[in-house]
Coordinates of C-alpha atoms in Angstrom, one line a residue:
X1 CA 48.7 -12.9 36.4
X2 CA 50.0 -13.9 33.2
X3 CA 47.6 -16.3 31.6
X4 CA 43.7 -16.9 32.7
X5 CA 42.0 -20.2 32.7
X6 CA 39.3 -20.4 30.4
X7 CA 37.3 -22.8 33.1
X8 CA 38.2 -20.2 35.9
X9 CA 37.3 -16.7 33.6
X10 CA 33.9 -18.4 33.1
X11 CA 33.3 -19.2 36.8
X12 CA 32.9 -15.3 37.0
X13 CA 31.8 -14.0 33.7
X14 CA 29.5 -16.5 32.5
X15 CA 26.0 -14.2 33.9
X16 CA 28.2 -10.9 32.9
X17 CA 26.7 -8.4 30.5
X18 CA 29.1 -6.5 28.5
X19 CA 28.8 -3.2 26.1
X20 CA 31.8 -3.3 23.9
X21 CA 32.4 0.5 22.2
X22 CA 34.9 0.6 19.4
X23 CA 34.9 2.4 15.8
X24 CA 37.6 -0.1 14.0
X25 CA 35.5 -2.5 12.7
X26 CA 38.6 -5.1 12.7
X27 CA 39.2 -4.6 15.9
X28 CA 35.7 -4.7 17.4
X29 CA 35.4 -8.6 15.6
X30 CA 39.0 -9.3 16.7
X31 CA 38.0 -8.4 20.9
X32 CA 34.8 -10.2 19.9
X33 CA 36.4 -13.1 18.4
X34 CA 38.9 -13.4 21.4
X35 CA 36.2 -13.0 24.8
X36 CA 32.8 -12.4 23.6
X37 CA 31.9 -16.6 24.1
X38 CA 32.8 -15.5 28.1
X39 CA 29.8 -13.7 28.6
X40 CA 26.3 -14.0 29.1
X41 CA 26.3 -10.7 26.7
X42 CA 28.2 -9.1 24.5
X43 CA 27.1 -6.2 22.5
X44 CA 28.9 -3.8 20.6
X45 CA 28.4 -0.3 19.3
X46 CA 30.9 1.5 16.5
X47 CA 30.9 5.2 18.4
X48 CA 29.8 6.9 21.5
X49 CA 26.9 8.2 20.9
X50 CA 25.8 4.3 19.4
X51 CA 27.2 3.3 22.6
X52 CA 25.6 5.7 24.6
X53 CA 22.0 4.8 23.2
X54 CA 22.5 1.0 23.4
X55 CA 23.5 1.7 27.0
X56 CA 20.3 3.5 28.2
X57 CA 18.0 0.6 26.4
X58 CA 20.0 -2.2 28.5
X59 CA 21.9 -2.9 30.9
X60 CA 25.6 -3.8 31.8
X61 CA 28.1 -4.9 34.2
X62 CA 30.9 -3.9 32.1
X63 CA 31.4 -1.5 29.8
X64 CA 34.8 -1.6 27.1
X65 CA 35.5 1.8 25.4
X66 CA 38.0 3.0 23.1
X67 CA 39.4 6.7 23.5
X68 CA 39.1 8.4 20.3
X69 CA 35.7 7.6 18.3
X70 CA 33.9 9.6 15.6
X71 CA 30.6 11.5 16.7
X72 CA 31.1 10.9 20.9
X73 CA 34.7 10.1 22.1
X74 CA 35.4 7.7 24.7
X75 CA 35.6 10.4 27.9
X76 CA 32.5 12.0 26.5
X77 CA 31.0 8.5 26.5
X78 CA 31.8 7.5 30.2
X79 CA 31.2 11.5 31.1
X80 CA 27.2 10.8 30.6
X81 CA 27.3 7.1 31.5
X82 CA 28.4 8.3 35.2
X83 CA 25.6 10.8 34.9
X84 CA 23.4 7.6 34.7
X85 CA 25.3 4.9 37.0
X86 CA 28.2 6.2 38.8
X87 CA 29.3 2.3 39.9
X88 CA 29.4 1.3 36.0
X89 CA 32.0 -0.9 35.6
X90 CA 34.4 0.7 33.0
X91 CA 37.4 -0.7 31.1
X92 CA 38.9 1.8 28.3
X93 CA 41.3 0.9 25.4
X94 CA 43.6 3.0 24.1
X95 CA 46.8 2.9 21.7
X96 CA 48.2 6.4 23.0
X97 CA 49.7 5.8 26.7
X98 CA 49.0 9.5 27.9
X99 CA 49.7 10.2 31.3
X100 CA 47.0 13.9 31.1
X101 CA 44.6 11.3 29.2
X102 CA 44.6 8.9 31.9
X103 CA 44.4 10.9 35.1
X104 CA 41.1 12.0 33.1
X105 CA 40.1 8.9 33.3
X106 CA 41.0 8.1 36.7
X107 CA 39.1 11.0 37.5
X108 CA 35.7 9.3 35.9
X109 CA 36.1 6.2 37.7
X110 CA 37.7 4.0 35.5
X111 CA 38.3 0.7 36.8
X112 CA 41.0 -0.7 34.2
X113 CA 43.2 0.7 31.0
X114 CA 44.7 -1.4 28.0
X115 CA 46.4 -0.7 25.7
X116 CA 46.1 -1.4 22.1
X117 CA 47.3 -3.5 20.0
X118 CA 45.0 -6.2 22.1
X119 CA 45.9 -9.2 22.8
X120 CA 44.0 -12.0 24.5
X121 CA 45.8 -12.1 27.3
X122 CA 45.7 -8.8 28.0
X123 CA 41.9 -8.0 27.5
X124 CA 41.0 -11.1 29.4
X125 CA 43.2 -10.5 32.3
X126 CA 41.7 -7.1 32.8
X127 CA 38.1 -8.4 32.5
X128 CA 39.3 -11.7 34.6
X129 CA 39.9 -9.1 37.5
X130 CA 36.7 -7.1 36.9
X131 CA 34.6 -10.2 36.8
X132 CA 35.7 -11.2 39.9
X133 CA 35.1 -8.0 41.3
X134 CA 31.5 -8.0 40.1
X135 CA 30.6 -11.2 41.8
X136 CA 32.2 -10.1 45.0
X137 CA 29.5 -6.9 44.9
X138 CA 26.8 -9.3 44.0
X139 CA 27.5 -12.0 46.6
X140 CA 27.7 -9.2 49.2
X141 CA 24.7 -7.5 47.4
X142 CA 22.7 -11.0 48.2
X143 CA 23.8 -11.2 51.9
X144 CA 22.5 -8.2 52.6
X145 CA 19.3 -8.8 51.3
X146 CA 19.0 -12.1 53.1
X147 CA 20.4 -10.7 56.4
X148 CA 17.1 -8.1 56.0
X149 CA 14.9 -10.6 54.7
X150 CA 16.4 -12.7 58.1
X151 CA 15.7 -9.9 60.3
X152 CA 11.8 -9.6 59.3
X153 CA 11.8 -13.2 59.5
X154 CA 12.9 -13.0 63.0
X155 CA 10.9 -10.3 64.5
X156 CA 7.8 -11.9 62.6
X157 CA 8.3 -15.2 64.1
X158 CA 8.4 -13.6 67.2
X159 CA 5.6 -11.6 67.6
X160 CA 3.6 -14.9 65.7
X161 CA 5.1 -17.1 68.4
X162 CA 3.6 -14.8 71.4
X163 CA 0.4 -14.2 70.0
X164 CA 0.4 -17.7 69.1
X165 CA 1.3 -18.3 72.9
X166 CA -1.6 -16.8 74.4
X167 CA -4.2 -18.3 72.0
X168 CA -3.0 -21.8 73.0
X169 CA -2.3 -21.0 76.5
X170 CA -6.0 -19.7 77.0
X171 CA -7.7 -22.1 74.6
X172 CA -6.7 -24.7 77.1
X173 CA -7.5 -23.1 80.0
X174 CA -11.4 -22.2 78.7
X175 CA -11.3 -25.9 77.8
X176 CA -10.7 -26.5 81.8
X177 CA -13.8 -24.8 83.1
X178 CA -16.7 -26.1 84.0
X179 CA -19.1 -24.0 81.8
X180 CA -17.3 -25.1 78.6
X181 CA -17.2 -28.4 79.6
X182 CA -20.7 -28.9 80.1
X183 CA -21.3 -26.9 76.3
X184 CA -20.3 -28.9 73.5
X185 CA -20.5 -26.6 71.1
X186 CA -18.2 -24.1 72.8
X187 CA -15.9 -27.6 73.5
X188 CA -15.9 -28.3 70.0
X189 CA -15.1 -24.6 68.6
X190 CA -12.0 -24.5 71.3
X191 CA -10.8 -27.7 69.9
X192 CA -10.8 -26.2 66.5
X193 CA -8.9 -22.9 67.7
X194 CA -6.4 -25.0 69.5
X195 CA -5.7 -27.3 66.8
X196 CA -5.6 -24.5 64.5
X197 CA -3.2 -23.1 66.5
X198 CA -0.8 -25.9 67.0
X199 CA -0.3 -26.6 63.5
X200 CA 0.4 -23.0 63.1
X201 CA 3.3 -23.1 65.8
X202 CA 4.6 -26.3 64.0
X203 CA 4.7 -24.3 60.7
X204 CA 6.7 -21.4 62.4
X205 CA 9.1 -24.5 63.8
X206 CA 9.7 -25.8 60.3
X207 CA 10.0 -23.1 58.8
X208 CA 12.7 -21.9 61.5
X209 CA 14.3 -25.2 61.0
X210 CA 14.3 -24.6 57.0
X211 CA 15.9 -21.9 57.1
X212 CA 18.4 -22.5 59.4
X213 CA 18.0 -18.6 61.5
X214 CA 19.1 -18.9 65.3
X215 CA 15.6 -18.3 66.8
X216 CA 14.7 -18.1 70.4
X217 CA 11.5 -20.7 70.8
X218 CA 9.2 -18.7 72.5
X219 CA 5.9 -21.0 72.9
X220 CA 7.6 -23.6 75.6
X221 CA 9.0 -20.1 77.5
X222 CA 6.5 -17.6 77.2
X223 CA 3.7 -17.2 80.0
X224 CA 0.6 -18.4 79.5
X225 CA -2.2 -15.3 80.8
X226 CA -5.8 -16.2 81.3
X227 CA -7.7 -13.7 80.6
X228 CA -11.0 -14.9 82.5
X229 CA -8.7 -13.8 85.2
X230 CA -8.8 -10.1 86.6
X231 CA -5.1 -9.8 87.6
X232 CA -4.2 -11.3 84.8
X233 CA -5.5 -9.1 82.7
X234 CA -4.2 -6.0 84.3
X235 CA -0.9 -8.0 84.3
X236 CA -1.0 -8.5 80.3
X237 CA -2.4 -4.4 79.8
X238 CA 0.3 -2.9 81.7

């Protein structure tokens, strides 16, 4: 890739949250100057140990490091920021291309090197290709947590649906007898309960239907017990 749309770099780094370590105080402004509008966040710190302290106090998707820094170096840098978050996103500058220096850094997890001098290009195609990596993990991260929250959905809906089953199912057969019919009071509190309960099954329906989940619809399936009956009540204990 040799250029990156601006429109397309911000589709993915817009809600990214970047720590940008670098001791040159021209070319910290210059990288800031060139990508820092791209992000949701972008903070910088002048040498490792800065970076290291800003780090711990918030919290990134990407972090930019140069290699040599006064007070904490670049590999020290990463060295405790794996000790903290081994998936940190890294992306380490450097104006000496050494092959030892880099297999150090391959070592630590680095996801992308480039080299100095910057250039736009260059720092925003390797942060392009990170981004989009980023939102691949959190699009993944969020259909995980809705295919669990689906499952519990699921299973609750189904054990609301047979419970729901036999409350109705019984509620209108205790309406059927003759000693509740003749009680009022009894015919009236039955009403309630099967009203109650039938608005409670249409919630479950809606609520199936809202959220789109294949659901098997139990109530119209499931068997009714009556439990004024003795076989069927040593049908529904074993």
């Amino acid at each position: 890739m040799a250029f990156v749309n601006k429109i397309e770099f911000m589709k993915y780094s817009s809600q990214v949250k970047v720590l940008y370590v670098e001791d040159s105080v021209v070319q910290s402004k210059l990288t800031q100057r060139m990508v820092a509008s791209f992000f949701e966040v972008f903070d910088t710190a002048c040498n490792g140990l800065e970076g290291l302290e800003k780090y711990k106090s918030g919290k990134y998707d990407i972090l930019i490091t140069d290699v040599n820094m006064p007070i904490m170096d670049g590999i020290t840098l990463i060295t405790k920021i794996r000790e903290i978050n081994k998936n940190q996103n890294i992306v380490v500058t450097s104006s000496v291309d050494d092959k030892d220096t880099l297999i150090d850094y391959i070592n630590l997890g680095v996801g992308s090197f480039v080299l100095k001098p910057l250039s736009e290009e260059k720092i925003k195609i390797a942060l392009f290709k990170m981004c989009q990596q980023i939102d691949i993990e959190k699009k993944y991260e969020e259909l995980k947590q809705k295919e669990l929250l689906n499952t519990f959905v699921v299973t609750a809906n189904h054990e609301m649906n047979q419970d729901l089953s036999i409350i109705m199912g019984n509620t209108e057969l205790s309406l059927k007898l003759d000693e509740v019919k003749n009680n009022p009071t009894l015919v009236k509190f039955l009403s309630k309960i099967k009203n109650s309960s039938k608005k409670m099954a249409d919630i479950l329906t809606k609520f199936r239907e809202l959220d789109k989940i294949d659901f098997i619809d139990y109530l119209p399936n499931t068997k009714m017990i009556d439990l004024h009956k003795e076989d069927d009540m040593k049908e529904r204990t074993n």
